[in-house]
Amino acid sequence: MTDLDAFITGLPKAELHLHIEGSLEPELMFALARRNGIALPYADVEAVRAAYAFSNLQDFLDIYYAGAAVLLTRQDFHDLAMAYFDRAAADGVVHAEIMFDPQTHTARGVPFSEVIEGLLSAIAEAQARHGLTACLIMSFLRHLSEADAFATLEEAGPWLDRIAAVGLDSSELGHPPEKFARVFAAARERGLKCVAHAGEEGPPAYVTGALDALHVDRIDHGNRALEDEALVRRLVDLGMTLTVCPLSNLKLCVVDSLDQHPIDRMLKAGLRATINSDDPAYFGGYVADNYRAVAKARGLSRGDLAQAARNSLTGSFLPGEAIAALCARLDAFVDAA
Ligand code: ADE
Ligand code: ZN
C-alpha cells in the first residue's frame, strides 16, 4: 500500500451515494441464485463480468434490474448489505446512507417487509461488527408512475421512522423531477429528507427541478450543473451537497475518460462535492477505489481528498453533534498523516 493509498483508506468518510442492489457482486449473485433455485442467463462469474460493458445509463439499468432477481428473502437482503458493509468498513467508511429500490422487488412479488427487515438487521450487525452507522434512503424508480411511488410510500408506512430519506433514481431522461413533486411533498410532510439523481444524463434544468420542485437536501451526481454558471453559483450559495460517482461516470459514459472528470473543478468552484461508488459491483470499485481513481487521474491533493471526505460528513443526515465528532476525527487524522 502506498502512502496515498493508506491516507485515502484512513480518511474517516461517509458514503452518501450507494445503491445496495448495485453492490451485488457476481459471486453472491450466483450463490443466491443457487440458494433460491433461480436460473441465471450467464454460464459463470466471468460471463457476468464480461456483460458489464455499458454505453449509457439505460444499458446498465437493464442488467442491474435483471441481476436483482436473485434477491428474494430477508436473509438475501441481509447478506447483500453485510457484504457491502464489510467492504465499506475496510475502506474507512464510518457512516453510510444506502439507497434501496423497493419497487424493483415488490413488482416481483417480494414483500416490502422482507426487503427492509433484511437491510435493517444488517445495519444493526454492521454497527456491532464495525462500529459504523448507516441509514436507509428509499428510492422511487422514476420510469414508473407517480401513483406507483405514492403506493410505495404508503407501503413503507410502518417503517417510516427507520427510513431517513426518499430518493429518485433509474432512467433520468424523459422523467423530470416535477413528475414526483407531490410524492416528495408527502414524504417531507412525514418528516423524511429528500435526495434525487439529477444532472447525471439529464440537463441542468433537471437539477433546478430537483431544487425547486422536490426541495432536495442533496443532489445525486449533479455533473451537468456545471454547464450553467448561475446554477453552480446557486448550488454553492445553498451549500448543496453533490454525491459524485467518478467510476460510475466513466462506466456509464458520462465522461469519456477519468482525465476529464470534473471533480476538481467542482471542488475549486466551492461546490460541496463528495466521492461515492454508486453501484460498485457493476462499476469496478468501492468508495476508496473512487478516491484513488480521481486522485490519480486529476491529481487531487491530500487537501482535496480530505475536503471531499469532510463534505461527505457535513452533507450526511447525521445529527449535528455526530457530524462535529466525525469532523474532529477527520481533522486529527489529517494532522497526524
Ligand atoms: N440506479 C442505480 N444506479 C443508478 C444511477 N447511477 N443512476 C440512476 N439510477 C440508478
Ligand atoms: Zn445512483
Coordinates of C-alpha atoms and ligand atoms in Angstrom, one line a residue:
M1 CA 0.0 0.0 0.0
T2 CA 1.4 3.4 -0.9
D3 CA 1.3 6.4 1.4
L4 CA -1.5 7.9 -0.6
D5 CA -3.5 4.6 -0.5
A6 CA -3.1 4.5 3.3
F7 CA -4.2 8.2 3.5
I8 CA -7.3 7.6 1.4
T9 CA -8.3 4.4 3.3
G10 CA -7.6 6.0 6.6
L11 CA -9.7 9.2 5.9
P12 CA -12.9 8.9 8.0
K13 CA -15.6 9.3 5.4
A14 CA -19.3 8.8 4.7
E15 CA -20.7 7.1 1.7
L16 CA -23.8 9.0 0.6
H17 CA -24.5 7.5 -2.8
L18 CA -24.7 3.8 -2.9
H19 CA -27.5 1.6 -4.3
I20 CA -27.4 -1.6 -2.2
E21 CA -28.7 -3.6 -5.2
G22 CA -25.6 -2.2 -7.1
S23 CA -23.3 -3.9 -4.6
L24 CA -24.4 -7.4 -5.7
E25 CA -21.1 -9.0 -6.7
P26 CA -21.3 -11.8 -9.3
E27 CA -20.1 -14.4 -6.8
L28 CA -23.0 -13.5 -4.4
M29 CA -25.4 -13.4 -7.4
F30 CA -24.5 -17.0 -8.2
A31 CA -24.7 -18.1 -4.6
L32 CA -28.2 -16.5 -4.1
A33 CA -29.4 -17.9 -7.5
R34 CA -28.4 -21.4 -6.2
R35 CA -30.0 -20.9 -2.8
N36 CA -33.2 -19.7 -4.4
G37 CA -33.3 -22.1 -7.3
I38 CA -33.2 -19.3 -9.9
A39 CA -31.6 -19.8 -13.3
L40 CA -29.2 -17.0 -14.4
P41 CA -28.7 -16.2 -18.1
Y42 CA -24.9 -16.4 -17.5
A43 CA -22.6 -19.5 -17.5
D44 CA -20.3 -18.3 -14.8
V45 CA -19.0 -15.3 -12.9
E46 CA -16.6 -14.3 -15.7
A47 CA -19.5 -14.2 -18.1
V48 CA -21.4 -11.9 -15.8
R49 CA -18.4 -9.5 -15.6
A50 CA -18.0 -9.7 -19.4
A51 CA -21.6 -8.4 -19.7
Y52 CA -20.8 -5.3 -17.8
A53 CA -19.9 -3.0 -20.7
F54 CA -22.3 -0.1 -20.9
S55 CA -22.7 2.7 -23.3
N56 CA -25.3 4.7 -21.2
L57 CA -27.4 4.6 -18.1
Q58 CA -30.2 2.5 -19.6
D59 CA -27.8 -0.2 -20.8
F60 CA -26.7 -0.6 -17.2
L61 CA -30.1 -0.4 -15.6
D62 CA -31.4 -3.3 -17.8
I63 CA -28.7 -5.6 -16.5
Y64 CA -28.9 -4.2 -12.9
Y65 CA -32.7 -4.9 -12.6
A66 CA -32.1 -8.4 -14.1
G67 CA -29.4 -9.1 -11.5
A68 CA -31.7 -8.1 -8.6
A69 CA -34.0 -11.0 -9.5
V70 CA -31.9 -13.3 -7.3
L71 CA -32.9 -11.3 -4.1
L72 CA -36.0 -12.9 -2.6
T73 CA -35.8 -13.3 1.2
R74 CA -34.8 -11.1 4.1
Q75 CA -31.7 -13.2 4.5
D76 CA -30.7 -12.4 1.0
F77 CA -31.0 -8.6 1.7
H78 CA -29.2 -9.0 4.9
D79 CA -26.3 -10.9 3.2
L80 CA -26.2 -8.4 0.4
A81 CA -25.9 -5.5 2.8
M82 CA -23.4 -7.2 5.1
A83 CA -21.1 -7.9 2.2
Y84 CA -21.2 -4.1 1.4
F85 CA -20.7 -3.0 5.0
D86 CA -17.6 -5.3 5.3
R87 CA -16.1 -3.7 2.2
A88 CA -17.1 -0.2 3.3
A89 CA -15.6 -0.6 6.7
A90 CA -12.3 -1.7 5.1
D91 CA -12.4 1.5 3.0
G92 CA -12.6 3.8 6.1
V93 CA -16.4 4.4 5.8
V94 CA -17.6 5.5 9.2
H95 CA -21.2 6.2 8.1
A96 CA -23.2 5.0 5.0
E97 CA -26.6 6.3 3.7
I98 CA -27.7 3.5 1.4
M99 CA -30.4 3.6 -1.2
F100 CA -32.7 0.7 -1.9
D101 CA -35.3 0.4 -4.7
P102 CA -38.3 -1.3 -3.2
Q103 CA -40.3 -1.3 -6.5
T104 CA -37.7 -3.5 -8.1
H105 CA -38.6 -6.2 -5.6
T106 CA -42.3 -5.6 -4.8
A107 CA -43.0 -5.8 -8.6
R108 CA -41.6 -9.4 -8.5
G109 CA -43.8 -10.3 -5.5
V110 CA -41.2 -9.9 -2.8
P111 CA -42.9 -8.3 0.2
F112 CA -41.6 -4.8 1.3
S113 CA -41.1 -6.3 4.8
E114 CA -38.6 -8.8 3.6
V115 CA -36.5 -6.1 1.8
I116 CA -36.5 -3.6 4.7
E117 CA -36.2 -6.1 7.6
G118 CA -33.1 -7.7 5.9
L119 CA -31.5 -4.3 5.4
L120 CA -32.3 -3.1 8.9
S121 CA -30.9 -6.3 10.5
A122 CA -27.7 -5.8 8.5
I123 CA -27.4 -2.2 9.7
A124 CA -27.6 -3.3 13.3
E125 CA -25.0 -6.0 12.7
A126 CA -22.6 -3.6 10.9
Q127 CA -22.8 -1.2 13.8
A128 CA -21.9 -4.1 16.2
R129 CA -19.2 -5.6 13.9
H130 CA -17.5 -2.4 12.6
G131 CA -18.8 0.5 14.7
L132 CA -20.1 2.1 11.5
T133 CA -23.5 3.8 11.4
A134 CA -25.9 3.6 8.5
C135 CA -29.3 4.7 7.4
L136 CA -31.7 4.0 4.6
I137 CA -32.8 6.1 1.6
M138 CA -35.9 4.7 -0.1
S139 CA -35.6 5.5 -3.8
F140 CA -38.5 5.7 -6.2
L141 CA -38.0 4.5 -9.7
R142 CA -38.6 7.5 -11.9
H143 CA -39.5 5.4 -15.0
L144 CA -42.6 4.3 -13.1
S145 CA -45.7 6.4 -12.3
E146 CA -46.4 8.9 -9.6
A147 CA -49.1 6.6 -8.4
D148 CA -46.7 3.7 -8.0
A149 CA -44.4 6.0 -6.0
F150 CA -47.3 7.0 -3.8
A151 CA -48.2 3.3 -3.2
T152 CA -44.6 2.6 -2.2
L153 CA -44.6 5.5 0.3
E154 CA -47.9 4.1 1.7
E155 CA -46.4 0.6 1.9
A156 CA -43.4 1.9 3.8
G157 CA -45.7 3.5 6.4
P158 CA -44.9 1.1 9.3
W159 CA -41.2 1.6 8.8
L160 CA -41.0 5.4 8.2
D161 CA -39.3 6.0 11.5
R162 CA -36.4 3.8 10.2
I163 CA -36.1 5.5 6.8
A164 CA -34.0 8.7 6.7
A165 CA -34.9 10.0 3.3
V166 CA -36.6 9.3 -0.1
G167 CA -34.6 9.4 -3.3
L168 CA -35.3 9.3 -7.0
D169 CA -33.3 7.1 -9.4
S170 CA -33.5 5.0 -12.6
S171 CA -33.9 6.3 -16.2
E172 CA -33.4 10.1 -15.9
L173 CA -34.0 11.4 -19.5
G174 CA -37.7 11.9 -20.1
H175 CA -38.6 11.7 -16.4
P176 CA -38.0 15.2 -14.9
P177 CA -38.2 15.8 -11.2
E178 CA -41.5 17.6 -11.5
K179 CA -43.2 14.3 -12.1
F180 CA -42.7 13.4 -8.4
A181 CA -43.2 16.8 -6.8
R182 CA -46.4 15.7 -4.9
V183 CA -44.8 12.4 -3.7
F184 CA -41.8 14.3 -2.4
A185 CA -44.0 16.8 -0.6
A186 CA -45.9 14.0 1.0
A187 CA -42.6 12.4 2.1
R188 CA -41.4 15.7 3.5
E189 CA -44.6 16.1 5.5
R190 CA -43.9 12.7 7.0
G191 CA -40.5 14.0 8.2
L192 CA -38.3 12.4 5.6
K193 CA -35.3 14.1 4.0
C194 CA -35.2 14.2 0.2
V195 CA -32.5 13.4 -2.4
A196 CA -32.7 12.9 -6.1
H197 CA -30.5 11.9 -9.0
A198 CA -30.2 14.9 -11.3
G199 CA -27.8 16.0 -13.9
E200 CA -26.2 12.6 -14.5
E201 CA -27.6 12.3 -18.0
G202 CA -30.3 14.9 -17.7
P203 CA -29.9 18.6 -18.4
P204 CA -29.1 21.3 -15.9
A205 CA -32.9 22.1 -15.8
Y206 CA -33.4 18.7 -14.0
V207 CA -31.0 19.9 -11.3
T208 CA -33.0 23.1 -11.0
G209 CA -36.2 21.0 -10.9
A210 CA -34.8 18.9 -8.1
L211 CA -34.2 22.1 -6.1
D212 CA -37.5 23.9 -6.9
A213 CA -40.0 21.0 -7.3
L214 CA -38.6 18.4 -5.0
H215 CA -36.8 20.7 -2.4
V216 CA -34.0 18.2 -2.1
D217 CA -31.4 18.2 0.7
R218 CA -28.8 16.7 -1.7
I219 CA -28.3 16.2 -5.4
D220 CA -27.1 12.8 -6.5
H221 CA -24.5 13.3 -9.3
G222 CA -25.1 16.8 -10.5
N223 CA -22.4 16.7 -13.1
R224 CA -24.3 18.6 -15.7
A225 CA -25.0 21.5 -13.4
L226 CA -21.5 22.7 -14.5
E227 CA -23.0 23.7 -17.8
D228 CA -24.9 26.5 -16.1
E229 CA -22.8 29.1 -14.3
A230 CA -25.7 30.6 -12.5
L231 CA -26.8 27.2 -11.3
V232 CA -23.3 26.5 -10.0
R233 CA -23.4 29.8 -8.0
R234 CA -26.8 28.8 -6.6
L235 CA -25.6 25.4 -5.5
V236 CA -22.6 27.0 -3.9
D237 CA -24.7 29.6 -2.1
L238 CA -27.1 26.9 -0.9
G239 CA -24.2 24.8 0.4
M240 CA -25.8 21.9 -1.5
T241 CA -24.0 18.6 -1.3
L242 CA -23.4 16.7 -4.6
T243 CA -22.8 13.0 -4.4
V244 CA -20.4 12.5 -7.2
C245 CA -19.5 9.0 -8.5
P246 CA -16.4 9.0 -10.7
L247 CA -16.1 5.3 -11.7
S248 CA -19.8 5.3 -12.4
N249 CA -19.5 8.3 -14.6
L250 CA -16.7 6.6 -16.5
K251 CA -18.6 3.3 -16.9
L252 CA -21.8 5.0 -18.0
C253 CA -20.0 7.3 -20.4
V254 CA -21.0 10.5 -18.6
V255 CA -17.3 11.3 -19.1
D256 CA -15.1 9.9 -21.9
S257 CA -12.2 9.3 -19.6
L258 CA -11.4 10.0 -15.9
D259 CA -8.8 12.5 -17.1
Q260 CA -11.8 14.6 -18.0
H261 CA -13.7 14.1 -14.7
P262 CA -14.9 17.4 -13.2
I263 CA -14.4 16.6 -9.5
D264 CA -11.5 19.0 -9.1
R265 CA -13.4 21.7 -11.0
M266 CA -16.4 21.1 -8.6
L267 CA -14.2 21.4 -5.5
K268 CA -12.5 24.5 -6.8
A269 CA -15.8 26.2 -7.6
G270 CA -16.7 25.7 -3.9
L271 CA -19.3 23.0 -4.6
R272 CA -19.7 20.6 -1.7
A273 CA -18.7 17.6 -3.9
T274 CA -18.3 14.1 -2.3
I275 CA -16.9 10.9 -3.7
N276 CA -19.0 7.8 -3.8
S277 CA -19.3 4.4 -5.5
D278 CA -22.9 4.3 -6.8
D279 CA -23.1 0.6 -7.9
P280 CA -19.6 -0.7 -7.0
A281 CA -20.2 -4.3 -8.2
Y282 CA -21.0 -3.0 -11.6
F283 CA -18.6 -0.2 -12.0
G284 CA -15.4 -1.8 -10.8
G285 CA -14.7 -0.1 -7.5
Y286 CA -15.8 0.7 -4.0
V287 CA -15.5 4.1 -2.4
A288 CA -11.7 4.1 -1.8
D289 CA -11.2 3.0 -5.3
N290 CA -13.1 6.0 -6.5
Y291 CA -11.0 8.4 -4.3
R292 CA -7.8 6.7 -5.7
A293 CA -9.0 6.8 -9.3
V294 CA -9.6 10.6 -9.3
A295 CA -6.6 11.3 -7.2
K296 CA -4.5 9.7 -9.9
A297 CA -6.5 11.0 -13.0
R298 CA -7.0 14.6 -11.8
G299 CA -4.0 15.0 -9.5
L300 CA -6.1 15.7 -6.4
S301 CA -4.0 16.8 -3.4
R302 CA -4.4 15.4 0.1
G303 CA -6.2 18.6 0.9
D304 CA -8.7 18.0 -1.9
L305 CA -9.3 14.4 -0.8
A306 CA -9.8 15.5 2.8
Q307 CA -12.2 18.2 1.6
A308 CA -14.2 15.6 -0.2
A309 CA -14.3 13.4 2.9
R310 CA -15.3 16.4 5.1
N311 CA -18.1 17.3 2.6
S312 CA -19.4 13.7 3.0
L313 CA -19.6 14.1 6.7
T314 CA -21.2 17.5 6.7
G315 CA -23.5 16.5 3.9
S316 CA -24.8 13.4 5.8
F317 CA -28.1 13.2 7.6
L318 CA -26.4 12.5 10.9
P319 CA -27.3 14.8 13.9
G320 CA -25.0 17.9 14.2
E321 CA -23.1 16.5 17.3
A322 CA -22.2 13.3 15.5
I323 CA -21.0 15.3 12.4
A324 CA -18.9 17.5 14.7
A325 CA -17.3 14.4 16.3
L326 CA -16.5 12.8 13.0
C327 CA -15.1 16.1 11.6
A328 CA -12.8 16.3 14.7
R329 CA -11.7 12.7 13.9
L330 CA -11.0 13.6 10.3
D331 CA -9.0 16.7 11.4
A332 CA -7.0 14.6 13.8
F333 CA -6.3 12.0 11.1
V334 CA -5.2 14.7 8.6
D335 CA -3.0 16.4 11.2
A336 CA -1.3 13.2 12.1
A337 CA -0.8 12.0 8.5
Ligands
ADE1 N1 -29.9 3.2 -10.1 C1 -28.7 2.6 -9.7 N2 -27.7 3.3 -10.1 C2 -28.2 4.4 -10.8 C3 -27.6 5.5 -11.4 N3 -26.3 5.7 -11.5 N4 -28.5 6.4 -12.0 C4 -29.8 6.3 -11.9 N5 -30.4 5.2 -11.3 C5 -29.6 4.3 -10.7
ZN2 ZN -27.0 6.4 -8.3

